[in-house]
Short mmCIF file of C-alpha atoms and ligand atoms in Angstrom, two decimals:
data_model
loop_
_atom_site.label_atom_id
_atom_site.label_comp_id
_atom_site.label_asym_id
_atom_site.label_seq_id
_atom_site.Cartn_x
_atom_site.Cartn_y
_atom_site.Cartn_z
CA MET A 398 19.63 -106.52 -28.60
CA GLU A 399 19.85 -110.14 -29.75
CA THR A 400 22.33 -109.04 -32.42
CA ASP A 401 24.86 -108.54 -29.66
CA LYS A 402 25.29 -112.23 -29.27
CA THR A 403 25.85 -112.88 -32.94
CA VAL A 404 28.29 -110.10 -33.71
CA ASN A 405 31.76 -110.75 -32.47
CA GLU A 406 33.56 -108.05 -30.61
CA SER A 407 36.84 -107.01 -32.15
CA SER A 408 39.57 -104.71 -30.90
CA SER A 409 38.57 -101.49 -29.16
CA SER A 410 38.46 -98.07 -30.85
CA ALA A 411 41.63 -96.29 -31.88
CA ALA A 412 42.59 -94.20 -34.89
CA PRO A 413 41.07 -95.60 -38.09
CA SER A 414 43.32 -98.23 -39.55
CA ARG A 415 42.00 -97.77 -43.09
CA GLU A 416 41.66 -94.41 -44.83
CA SER A 417 38.64 -95.70 -46.71
CA SER A 418 36.55 -96.20 -43.59
CA VAL A 419 36.40 -92.45 -42.88
CA LEU A 420 33.65 -91.21 -45.17
CA TRP A 421 34.50 -87.53 -44.85
CA ALA A 422 38.31 -87.72 -45.30
CA GLY A 423 38.09 -85.88 -48.67
CA ARG A 424 37.22 -82.54 -47.10
CA LEU A 425 39.73 -82.34 -44.29
CA ALA A 426 43.45 -82.35 -44.84
CA GLU A 427 44.29 -83.19 -41.28
CA LYS A 428 43.17 -86.31 -39.46
CA PRO A 429 42.03 -86.17 -35.84
CA GLU A 430 44.33 -87.69 -33.27
CA ALA A 431 43.55 -91.26 -32.32
CA GLU A 432 42.05 -90.31 -28.98
CA ALA A 433 39.90 -87.59 -30.52
CA PHE A 434 38.76 -89.88 -33.31
CA ALA A 435 37.80 -92.53 -30.79
CA PHE A 436 35.92 -89.91 -28.74
CA GLN A 437 33.60 -89.05 -31.60
CA ALA A 438 33.30 -92.59 -32.99
CA SER A 439 30.13 -94.52 -32.19
CA ILE A 440 30.98 -98.03 -33.36
CA ARG A 441 31.15 -99.33 -29.78
CA VAL A 442 27.45 -98.60 -29.40
CA ASP A 443 25.98 -98.71 -32.91
CA ARG A 444 27.57 -102.02 -33.87
CA ARG A 445 24.40 -103.64 -32.68
CA LEU A 446 22.55 -101.93 -35.53
CA VAL A 447 24.58 -103.86 -38.08
CA PHE A 448 21.80 -106.09 -39.42
CA ASP A 449 19.40 -103.16 -39.57
CA ASP A 450 21.99 -101.11 -41.42
CA ILE A 451 22.44 -103.90 -43.93
CA ALA A 452 18.67 -104.29 -44.37
CA GLY A 453 18.37 -100.55 -44.98
CA SER A 454 21.21 -100.56 -47.50
CA ARG A 455 19.75 -103.51 -49.38
CA SER A 456 16.42 -101.76 -49.75
CA HIS A 457 18.17 -98.51 -50.74
CA VAL A 458 20.38 -100.05 -53.46
CA MET A 459 17.52 -102.03 -54.99
CA MET A 460 15.47 -98.83 -55.16
CA LEU A 461 18.45 -96.97 -56.70
CA GLY A 462 18.59 -99.73 -59.35
CA LYS A 463 14.84 -99.63 -60.06
CA GLN A 464 14.90 -95.85 -60.41
CA GLY A 465 17.86 -96.02 -62.81
CA ILE A 466 20.07 -94.01 -60.45
CA ILE A 467 22.64 -96.81 -60.52
CA PRO A 468 22.81 -99.66 -63.08
CA ALA A 469 20.46 -102.54 -62.26
CA GLU A 470 23.34 -105.06 -62.30
CA THR A 471 25.28 -102.95 -59.82
CA ALA A 472 22.24 -102.88 -57.55
CA GLY A 473 22.02 -106.68 -57.76
CA LEU A 474 25.74 -106.99 -57.06
CA LEU A 475 25.53 -104.71 -54.04
CA ASP A 476 22.43 -106.46 -52.72
CA GLY A 477 24.10 -109.86 -53.05
CA GLU A 478 27.24 -108.68 -51.30
CA LEU A 479 25.25 -107.10 -48.48
CA ALA A 480 23.40 -110.40 -48.01
CA ARG A 481 26.74 -112.22 -47.91
CA ILE A 482 28.11 -109.80 -45.34
CA ALA A 483 25.07 -110.40 -43.13
CA GLU A 484 25.55 -114.16 -43.42
CA GLU A 485 29.24 -113.94 -42.59
CA LEU A 486 28.54 -111.77 -39.56
CA ALA A 487 25.81 -114.08 -38.33
CA ALA A 488 28.06 -117.12 -38.79
CA GLY A 489 30.91 -115.44 -36.93
CA LYS A 490 33.10 -115.47 -40.04
CA LEU A 491 33.33 -111.70 -40.09
CA ASP A 492 33.82 -109.26 -37.23
CA VAL A 493 32.62 -105.68 -37.03
CA ASP A 494 35.74 -103.52 -37.21
CA GLY A 495 36.00 -101.83 -33.84
CA GLU A 496 38.25 -99.18 -35.37
CA ALA A 497 35.65 -97.94 -37.85
CA GLU A 498 33.95 -94.64 -37.06
CA ASP A 499 30.47 -96.09 -37.01
CA ILE A 500 28.51 -99.02 -38.34
CA HIS A 501 27.51 -97.16 -41.51
CA SER A 502 31.14 -96.39 -42.42
CA PHE A 503 32.10 -99.97 -41.68
CA ILE A 504 29.58 -101.46 -44.11
CA GLU A 505 30.27 -98.93 -46.89
CA ALA A 506 34.04 -99.39 -46.54
CA LEU A 507 33.64 -103.15 -46.64
CA LEU A 508 31.51 -102.99 -49.79
CA THR A 509 34.05 -100.71 -51.44
CA ARG A 510 36.92 -102.97 -50.47
CA ARG A 511 35.12 -105.96 -51.91
CA LEU A 512 33.41 -104.43 -54.95
CA GLY A 513 35.43 -101.30 -55.79
CA ASP A 514 33.40 -98.63 -57.61
CA ALA A 515 30.12 -100.47 -57.09
CA GLY A 516 30.63 -100.00 -53.36
CA ARG A 517 31.16 -96.30 -53.91
CA MET A 518 27.63 -96.05 -55.38
CA VAL A 519 25.73 -97.21 -52.32
CA HIS A 520 25.49 -93.83 -50.59
CA ALA A 521 23.80 -91.97 -53.50
CA GLY A 522 20.86 -89.95 -52.21
CA ARG A 523 21.56 -90.92 -48.62
CA SER A 524 23.18 -89.44 -45.54
CA ARG A 525 24.22 -91.10 -42.32
CA ASN A 526 21.61 -88.85 -40.75
CA ASP A 527 18.66 -90.59 -42.39
CA GLN A 528 20.54 -93.88 -42.27
CA VAL A 529 20.95 -93.86 -38.51
CA ALA A 530 17.37 -92.71 -37.98
CA LEU A 531 16.27 -95.65 -40.11
CA ASP A 532 18.54 -98.22 -38.41
CA PHE A 533 17.42 -97.06 -34.99
CA ARG A 534 13.73 -97.38 -35.88
CA LEU A 535 14.23 -100.82 -37.45
CA TYR A 536 16.10 -102.01 -34.38
CA LEU A 537 13.52 -100.59 -32.00
CA LYS A 538 10.65 -102.27 -33.81
CA ARG A 539 12.36 -105.60 -33.17
CA ALA A 540 13.42 -104.78 -29.62
CA LEU A 541 9.92 -103.66 -28.74
CA ALA A 542 8.46 -106.96 -29.95
CA LEU A 543 10.97 -108.86 -27.79
CA ILE A 544 9.96 -106.91 -24.69
CA ARG A 545 6.30 -107.47 -25.43
CA ASP A 546 7.05 -111.21 -25.63
CA GLU A 547 8.81 -111.06 -22.26
CA ILE A 548 5.84 -109.28 -20.74
CA ALA A 549 3.49 -111.89 -22.19
CA GLU A 550 5.59 -114.74 -20.73
CA THR A 551 5.72 -112.97 -17.38
CA LEU A 552 1.95 -112.47 -17.43
CA ARG A 553 1.49 -116.19 -18.10
CA VAL A 554 3.51 -117.08 -15.01
CA LEU A 555 1.74 -114.50 -12.86
CA LEU A 556 -1.75 -115.46 -14.00
CA ASN A 557 -1.13 -119.15 -13.32
CA LEU A 558 -0.10 -118.18 -9.82
CA ALA A 559 -3.14 -115.95 -9.42
CA GLU A 560 -5.39 -118.79 -10.56
CA ALA A 561 -3.91 -121.13 -7.96
CA HIS A 562 -4.49 -118.57 -5.21
CA THR A 563 -7.95 -117.09 -5.74
CA GLU A 564 -8.94 -118.37 -2.26
CA THR A 565 -5.64 -117.65 -0.49
CA VAL A 566 -6.60 -114.90 1.93
CA MET A 567 -4.01 -112.42 3.06
CA PRO A 568 -4.01 -108.90 4.45
CA GLY A 569 -4.23 -106.05 2.00
CA TYR A 570 -2.40 -102.89 3.10
CA THR A 571 -2.65 -99.14 2.86
CA HIS A 572 0.19 -97.11 4.38
CA LEU A 573 1.73 -100.57 4.90
CA GLN A 574 -0.76 -101.05 7.72
CA ARG A 575 -3.19 -103.94 7.61
CA ALA A 576 -6.33 -102.67 5.89
CA GLN A 577 -8.78 -105.25 4.55
CA PRO A 578 -8.48 -108.91 3.60
CA VAL A 579 -7.70 -109.67 -0.05
CA THR A 580 -6.36 -112.78 -1.75
CA LEU A 581 -2.96 -113.48 -3.21
CA GLY A 582 -4.71 -113.99 -6.55
CA HIS A 583 -6.21 -110.51 -6.32
CA TRP A 584 -2.83 -109.00 -5.43
CA ILE A 585 -1.08 -110.72 -8.33
CA CYS A 586 -3.82 -109.55 -10.70
CA ALA A 587 -3.05 -106.01 -9.52
CA TRP A 588 0.54 -106.46 -10.66
CA ALA A 589 -0.56 -108.11 -13.89
CA SER A 590 -2.93 -105.23 -14.70
CA GLY A 591 0.03 -102.84 -14.66
CA LEU A 592 2.14 -105.07 -16.86
CA GLU A 593 -0.68 -105.49 -19.32
CA ARG A 594 -0.91 -101.70 -19.71
CA ASP A 595 2.87 -101.60 -20.18
CA SER A 596 2.51 -103.96 -23.08
CA SER A 597 -0.27 -101.90 -24.63
CA ARG A 598 1.90 -98.78 -24.26
CA LEU A 599 4.57 -100.49 -26.35
CA THR A 600 2.00 -101.43 -28.97
CA ASP A 601 0.98 -97.82 -29.09
CA ALA A 602 4.57 -96.57 -29.39
CA ARG A 603 5.08 -98.90 -32.33
CA LYS A 604 2.64 -96.85 -34.41
CA ARG A 605 4.91 -93.84 -34.18
CA LEU A 606 7.99 -95.91 -34.94
CA ASP A 607 6.40 -97.28 -38.04
CA GLU A 608 7.45 -94.54 -40.47
CA CYS A 609 10.49 -94.75 -42.70
CA PRO A 610 12.95 -91.81 -42.66
CA LEU A 611 15.01 -93.09 -45.59
CA GLY A 612 15.16 -90.54 -48.40
CA SER A 613 15.36 -87.62 -45.98
CA GLY A 614 19.08 -87.34 -46.66
CA ALA A 615 21.12 -85.07 -44.42
CA LEU A 616 18.02 -82.92 -43.80
CA ALA A 617 16.57 -81.77 -47.12
CA GLY A 618 15.96 -84.95 -49.11
CA SER A 619 17.72 -85.35 -52.43
CA THR A 620 17.72 -84.11 -56.00
CA LEU A 621 17.88 -87.73 -57.15
CA PRO A 622 14.56 -89.40 -58.04
CA LEU A 623 14.42 -91.66 -54.99
CA ASP A 624 11.26 -93.68 -54.38
CA ARG A 625 10.53 -93.25 -50.69
CA GLU A 626 7.26 -95.20 -50.88
CA GLU A 627 9.16 -98.16 -52.28
CA THR A 628 11.89 -98.27 -49.60
CA ALA A 629 9.32 -97.74 -46.84
CA ARG A 630 7.25 -100.62 -48.18
CA SER A 631 10.16 -103.00 -48.72
CA LEU A 632 11.44 -102.37 -45.19
CA GLY A 633 8.03 -103.15 -43.72
CA PHE A 634 7.07 -99.62 -42.66
CA ALA A 635 3.51 -98.33 -42.86
CA ARG A 636 4.64 -95.22 -44.73
CA PRO A 637 7.55 -92.80 -45.27
CA THR A 638 7.96 -90.00 -42.71
CA LEU A 639 6.25 -86.73 -43.61
CA ASN A 640 9.07 -84.19 -43.25
CA SER A 641 12.75 -84.70 -44.02
CA MET A 642 14.03 -82.28 -41.35
CA ASP A 643 11.86 -83.86 -38.67
CA SER A 644 13.08 -87.30 -39.78
CA VAL A 645 16.72 -86.61 -38.97
CA ALA A 646 16.19 -84.22 -36.06
CA ASP A 647 13.65 -85.83 -33.79
CA ARG A 648 14.02 -88.71 -31.41
CA ASP A 649 10.69 -88.41 -29.64
CA PHE A 650 10.14 -92.08 -30.38
CA ALA A 651 13.26 -92.86 -28.33
CA ILE A 652 12.08 -90.69 -25.44
CA GLU A 653 8.72 -92.41 -25.59
CA LEU A 654 10.24 -95.88 -25.46
CA ALA A 655 12.61 -94.84 -22.66
CA ALA A 656 9.54 -93.66 -20.73
CA ASP A 657 7.75 -96.93 -21.45
CA CYS A 658 10.80 -98.85 -20.20
CA ALA A 659 11.01 -96.68 -17.10
CA ILE A 660 7.35 -97.38 -16.34
CA ILE A 661 7.88 -101.13 -16.72
CA ALA A 662 10.91 -100.93 -14.43
CA THR A 663 8.92 -98.87 -11.93
CA HIS A 664 6.22 -101.51 -11.86
CA LEU A 665 8.78 -104.28 -11.39
CA SER A 666 10.48 -102.33 -8.61
CA ARG A 667 7.21 -102.13 -6.72
CA PHE A 668 6.41 -105.81 -7.21
CA CYS A 669 9.90 -106.60 -5.94
CA GLU A 670 9.50 -104.37 -2.93
CA ASP A 671 6.41 -106.43 -2.05
CA ILE A 672 8.49 -109.59 -2.46
CA VAL A 673 11.32 -108.26 -0.27
CA ILE A 674 8.82 -107.44 2.46
CA TRP A 675 7.07 -110.79 2.14
CA ALA A 676 10.41 -112.63 2.29
CA SER A 677 11.32 -111.06 5.64
CA GLU A 678 11.14 -113.24 8.74
CA GLU A 679 8.55 -110.84 10.14
CA PHE A 680 6.14 -111.44 7.25
CA GLY A 681 7.22 -114.89 6.05
CA PHE A 682 4.63 -114.89 3.25
CA ILE A 683 7.01 -116.08 0.54
CA ASP A 684 9.82 -118.57 0.43
CA LEU A 685 12.08 -117.79 -2.51
CA ALA A 686 13.81 -120.76 -4.10
CA GLU A 687 17.37 -121.23 -2.90
CA SER A 688 18.56 -120.92 -6.48
CA TRP A 689 16.87 -117.50 -6.62
CA SER A 690 18.44 -116.26 -3.37
CA THR A 691 21.95 -115.46 -2.25
CA GLY A 692 23.86 -115.93 0.99
CA SER A 693 26.10 -113.69 3.05
CA SER A 694 29.88 -113.82 3.15
CA ILE A 695 29.86 -113.32 6.89
CA MET A 696 26.46 -114.29 8.31
CA PRO A 697 26.09 -118.02 7.86
CA GLN A 698 22.32 -118.07 8.35
CA LYS A 699 21.42 -115.55 5.64
CA LYS A 700 19.17 -116.16 2.65
CA ASN A 701 18.78 -112.83 0.92
CA PRO A 702 16.28 -111.74 -1.75
CA ASP A 703 19.05 -110.15 -3.85
CA PHE A 704 17.31 -110.69 -7.16
CA ALA A 705 14.23 -108.82 -6.03
CA GLU A 706 16.38 -106.03 -4.60
CA LEU A 707 18.45 -105.70 -7.73
CA ILE A 708 15.39 -105.58 -9.99
CA ARG A 709 14.08 -102.87 -7.67
CA GLY A 710 17.40 -101.03 -7.99
CA LYS A 711 17.60 -101.29 -11.77
CA GLN A 712 14.69 -98.90 -12.07
CA ALA A 713 17.17 -96.12 -11.30
CA ARG A 714 19.00 -96.75 -14.56
CA THR A 715 15.85 -96.57 -16.63
CA ALA A 716 14.74 -93.35 -14.93
CA GLY A 717 18.22 -91.92 -15.56
CA ASN A 718 18.15 -92.95 -19.21
CA LEU A 719 14.81 -91.24 -19.70
CA MET A 720 16.28 -88.08 -18.19
CA THR A 721 19.33 -88.42 -20.45
CA LEU A 722 17.17 -88.48 -23.56
CA LEU A 723 14.97 -85.59 -22.48
CA SER A 724 18.03 -83.49 -21.69
CA LEU A 725 19.70 -84.51 -24.94
CA LEU A 726 16.83 -83.28 -27.07
CA LYS A 727 16.08 -80.14 -25.11
CA GLY A 728 17.09 -76.99 -26.99
CA LEU A 729 18.77 -78.81 -29.89
CA PRO A 730 18.66 -76.69 -33.05
CA TYR A 731 17.00 -78.26 -36.08
CA ALA A 732 17.90 -80.48 -37.83
CA TYR A 733 20.61 -83.09 -37.12
CA ASP A 734 23.28 -82.49 -34.47
CA LYS A 735 25.97 -84.89 -33.39
CA ASP A 736 24.56 -84.75 -29.85
CA LEU A 737 21.96 -87.18 -31.14
CA GLN A 738 24.58 -89.89 -31.26
CA GLU A 739 24.17 -90.14 -27.48
CA ASP A 740 20.59 -91.38 -27.92
CA LYS A 741 21.34 -95.03 -28.55
CA GLU A 742 23.44 -95.94 -25.53
CA ALA A 743 20.78 -94.68 -23.15
CA LEU A 744 17.88 -96.40 -24.85
CA PHE A 745 19.77 -99.65 -25.50
CA ASP A 746 20.56 -99.78 -21.80
CA SER A 747 16.91 -99.30 -20.87
CA LEU A 748 15.76 -101.97 -23.31
CA ASP A 749 18.38 -104.46 -22.09
CA THR A 750 17.67 -103.68 -18.46
CA VAL A 751 13.93 -104.11 -18.76
CA ARG A 752 14.24 -107.30 -20.76
CA ASN A 753 16.64 -108.84 -18.25
CA CYS A 754 14.56 -107.71 -15.28
CA LEU A 755 11.40 -109.27 -16.73
CA ARG A 756 13.23 -112.56 -17.26
CA MET A 757 14.68 -112.56 -13.76
CA PHE A 758 11.41 -111.56 -12.12
CA ARG A 759 9.62 -114.36 -13.94
CA GLY A 760 12.20 -116.96 -12.90
CA MET A 761 12.09 -115.82 -9.31
CA MET A 762 8.28 -115.84 -9.15
CA GLY A 763 7.86 -119.14 -10.98
CA SER A 764 10.04 -120.93 -8.43
CA ALA A 765 8.78 -119.23 -5.25
CA ARG A 766 6.52 -120.91 -2.70
CA PHE A 767 3.87 -119.08 -0.75
CA ASN A 768 3.22 -119.68 2.92
CA VAL A 769 -0.56 -119.60 2.80
CA THR A 770 -0.86 -120.43 6.52
CA ARG A 771 1.18 -117.37 7.47
CA MET A 772 -0.90 -115.24 5.14
CA ALA A 773 -4.18 -116.46 6.65
CA ALA A 774 -2.81 -116.02 10.19
CA ALA A 775 -1.84 -112.42 9.36
CA CYS A 776 -5.52 -111.68 8.70
CA ILE A 777 -6.18 -112.14 12.40
CA GLY A 778 -5.21 -109.43 14.84
CA GLY A 779 -5.18 -106.31 12.73
CA PHE A 780 -8.98 -105.85 12.73
CA LEU A 781 -9.06 -106.10 8.95
CA GLU A 782 -12.74 -107.04 9.37
CA ALA A 783 -13.67 -103.66 10.90
CA THR A 784 -14.96 -102.18 7.63
CA ASP A 785 -17.02 -105.32 7.09
CA ALA A 786 -18.58 -104.87 10.53
CA ALA A 787 -19.45 -101.27 9.66
CA GLU A 788 -20.95 -102.27 6.32
CA TYR A 789 -22.95 -105.02 8.08
CA LEU A 790 -24.60 -102.27 10.11
CA VAL A 791 -25.13 -100.12 7.00
CA ARG A 792 -26.89 -103.05 5.33
CA LYS A 793 -29.20 -103.06 8.36
CA GLY A 794 -30.02 -99.40 7.94
CA MET A 795 -27.44 -97.55 10.07
CA PRO A 796 -25.92 -94.39 8.53
CA PHE A 797 -22.32 -95.12 7.56
CA ARG A 798 -20.67 -92.52 9.80
CA LYS A 799 -22.47 -93.96 12.81
CA ALA A 800 -21.58 -97.50 11.76
CA HIS A 801 -17.92 -96.43 11.45
CA GLU A 802 -17.99 -95.04 14.99
CA THR A 803 -19.67 -98.18 16.32
CA ALA A 804 -17.12 -100.50 14.72
CA ALA A 805 -14.27 -98.28 15.93
CA ARG A 806 -15.61 -98.49 19.46
CA ILE A 807 -15.78 -102.28 19.25
CA VAL A 808 -12.15 -102.33 18.05
CA ARG A 809 -11.14 -100.21 21.04
CA ASP A 810 -13.07 -102.53 23.37
CA CYS A 811 -11.29 -105.54 21.84
CA ILE A 812 -7.87 -103.96 22.30
CA GLU A 813 -8.68 -103.13 25.92
CA ALA A 814 -9.87 -106.67 26.58
CA GLY A 815 -6.86 -108.19 24.81
CA GLN A 816 -9.07 -109.70 22.11
CA LYS A 817 -7.70 -110.18 18.61
CA ARG A 818 -10.85 -109.89 16.54
CA ILE A 819 -14.32 -108.46 16.57
CA GLY A 820 -15.66 -112.00 16.48
CA ASP A 821 -14.13 -112.61 19.92
CA ARG A 822 -16.80 -110.35 21.47
CA SER A 823 -19.96 -112.03 22.70
CA LEU A 824 -23.23 -111.21 20.96
CA GLU A 825 -24.30 -109.49 24.14
CA GLN A 826 -21.22 -107.25 24.09
CA LEU A 827 -21.81 -106.47 20.43
CA LYS A 828 -25.46 -105.74 21.01
CA ASP A 829 -24.39 -103.29 23.70
CA CYS A 830 -22.86 -101.27 20.89
CA SER A 831 -25.70 -101.81 18.43
CA ALA A 832 -28.90 -103.78 18.66
CA LEU A 833 -28.60 -104.46 14.93
CA PHE A 834 -25.98 -107.19 15.48
CA GLU A 835 -27.26 -110.76 15.12
CA ASN A 836 -25.62 -114.15 15.19
CA ASP A 837 -24.80 -113.97 11.46
CA ILE A 838 -22.12 -111.34 12.23
CA TYR A 839 -19.62 -114.03 13.26
CA LYS A 840 -19.72 -115.76 9.87
CA ALA A 841 -19.65 -112.46 8.00
CA LEU A 842 -16.39 -111.45 9.70
CA GLU A 843 -14.41 -114.61 8.79
CA PRO A 844 -11.63 -113.37 6.44
CA ILE A 845 -12.62 -115.69 3.58
CA ASN A 846 -16.21 -114.43 3.83
CA CYS A 847 -15.07 -110.81 3.92
CA VAL A 848 -13.29 -111.55 0.65
CA ARG A 849 -16.19 -113.49 -0.88
CA ALA A 850 -18.58 -110.65 -0.07
CA ARG A 851 -16.47 -108.22 -2.09
CA GLY A 852 -17.74 -109.34 -5.44
CA LEU A 853 -17.95 -106.00 -7.22
CA PRO A 854 -16.13 -105.79 -10.55
CA GLY A 855 -12.44 -105.45 -9.69
CA GLY A 856 -12.86 -106.82 -6.19
CA PRO A 857 -11.10 -109.69 -4.44
CA ALA A 858 -13.97 -112.24 -4.44
CA PRO A 859 -12.62 -115.46 -5.97
CA VAL A 860 -15.26 -115.49 -8.71
CA GLU A 861 -14.39 -111.90 -9.60
CA VAL A 862 -10.63 -112.52 -9.60
CA ARG A 863 -11.23 -115.41 -11.99
CA CYS A 864 -12.93 -112.91 -14.33
CA GLN A 865 -9.93 -110.57 -14.03
CA ILE A 866 -7.61 -113.46 -14.89
CA ASP A 867 -9.72 -114.26 -17.98
CA VAL A 868 -9.67 -110.64 -19.15
CA LEU A 869 -5.89 -110.38 -18.64
CA ARG A 870 -5.31 -113.69 -20.43
CA GLY A 871 -7.34 -112.34 -23.33
CA HIS A 872 -4.75 -109.58 -23.76
CA ILE A 873 -1.74 -111.90 -23.92
N1 LIG B 1281 26.88 -91.91 -35.40
C1 LIG B 1281 25.91 -90.96 -35.78
C2 LIG B 1281 24.70 -90.99 -34.86
O1 LIG B 1281 24.55 -91.96 -34.16
C3 LIG B 1281 25.47 -91.21 -37.19
C4 LIG B 1281 25.16 -90.00 -37.97
C5 LIG B 1281 26.37 -89.19 -38.15
N2 LIG B 1281 26.11 -88.06 -39.00
C6 LIG B 1281 26.97 -87.04 -39.07
N3 LIG B 1281 26.65 -86.11 -39.88
N4 LIG B 1281 28.05 -86.98 -38.34
O2 LIG B 1281 23.91 -90.10 -34.80
#
């Protein structure tokens, strides 16, 4: 993903300008028409694998040299030229040829143009099938680390907010109806818990990415004495893949990452839905920074939470990309099929989307202000303290079902009398419902005390939320 910025775009795909860039021209007398060639070319998408392709080729040629498959000097020459190509690309002195068929053909053609016969030796014992599987895995290992970093940064922002708001009471909801008092810190820790699991899912997926397919060839390895352990080691993989057909045929690692991305995007979409609701005039819990809001072209008064809405909407892409990959793999005959070329665009889009969404979400949250007075005020009037009243009676020995009925009756009495909270009833009125009520009920039903009394592990009590923050910080 970051390679995009360093590789310059060049002209769009058309018929190949140089014969040498088509690796299979020897077999077929007739060339495809320009439009057909462009249809099957993948350079537009796989150009971002360029540095991974070069890394893979460097490891491959050095191994070919060590094994005596090509002369050692030729291996050194090829390795040096590949390093130069990478430098030139990074410095913007060389562009990826947008007319090449794919990134693999581009690099091999370039080597051949620069080094002649030495360039023609690079593909010994290799196929684009194991090459692309390798490049993809190398790229994904890097991309995955970048997303984990974005999650960690986002968690830092969220947990600082949570820490500042462990005593900020607000209504918690079920069915979007006021349910029980919580704190903003508790709510944010709920979000953070999901993101932390997202990060651990990526760590887990990395294990399955960490096998090197190089040496699998087109599907059945090679008759040449390749050293698969050596290339796997030099490219930083834990081990070579077990089976050469599986290596070129499967993309379960891509499906898995697309699912991981879709889960992250689903989490973000829910957090953003909360934000959109909170930003409404009716709630007024959050005031998004002006720089993280947009206006309306017609309604002069508008300040819209577009960023939150768009992050919410981007989830659709990631869900679609996951479906694309599942459908792509379904029913494909073993081993490699050209269908697999469609894998990268979908997953690249999910990775880019999730990375951008995390960055935007973080910026939006870091600059937002919370209206703690509105939040506290919203705890009054919805009888969020009703469960606390019932549990008060349970603590005094009343069976829960009876306590529930008693509290419900008090709520009905309040509504009839136009009272906003259970604490508005006199002790006499309360005692009419149950003799177990004493003066201490009034303190117990204050929202902050309802929250403080919920000190079970995982609960909203400030001391408990501070523990949750510590645990989550420990995972960053
Ligand atoms: N562009 C191809 C892909 O992304 C590379 C492998 C092509 N192999 C082949 N035999 N046509 O899958």
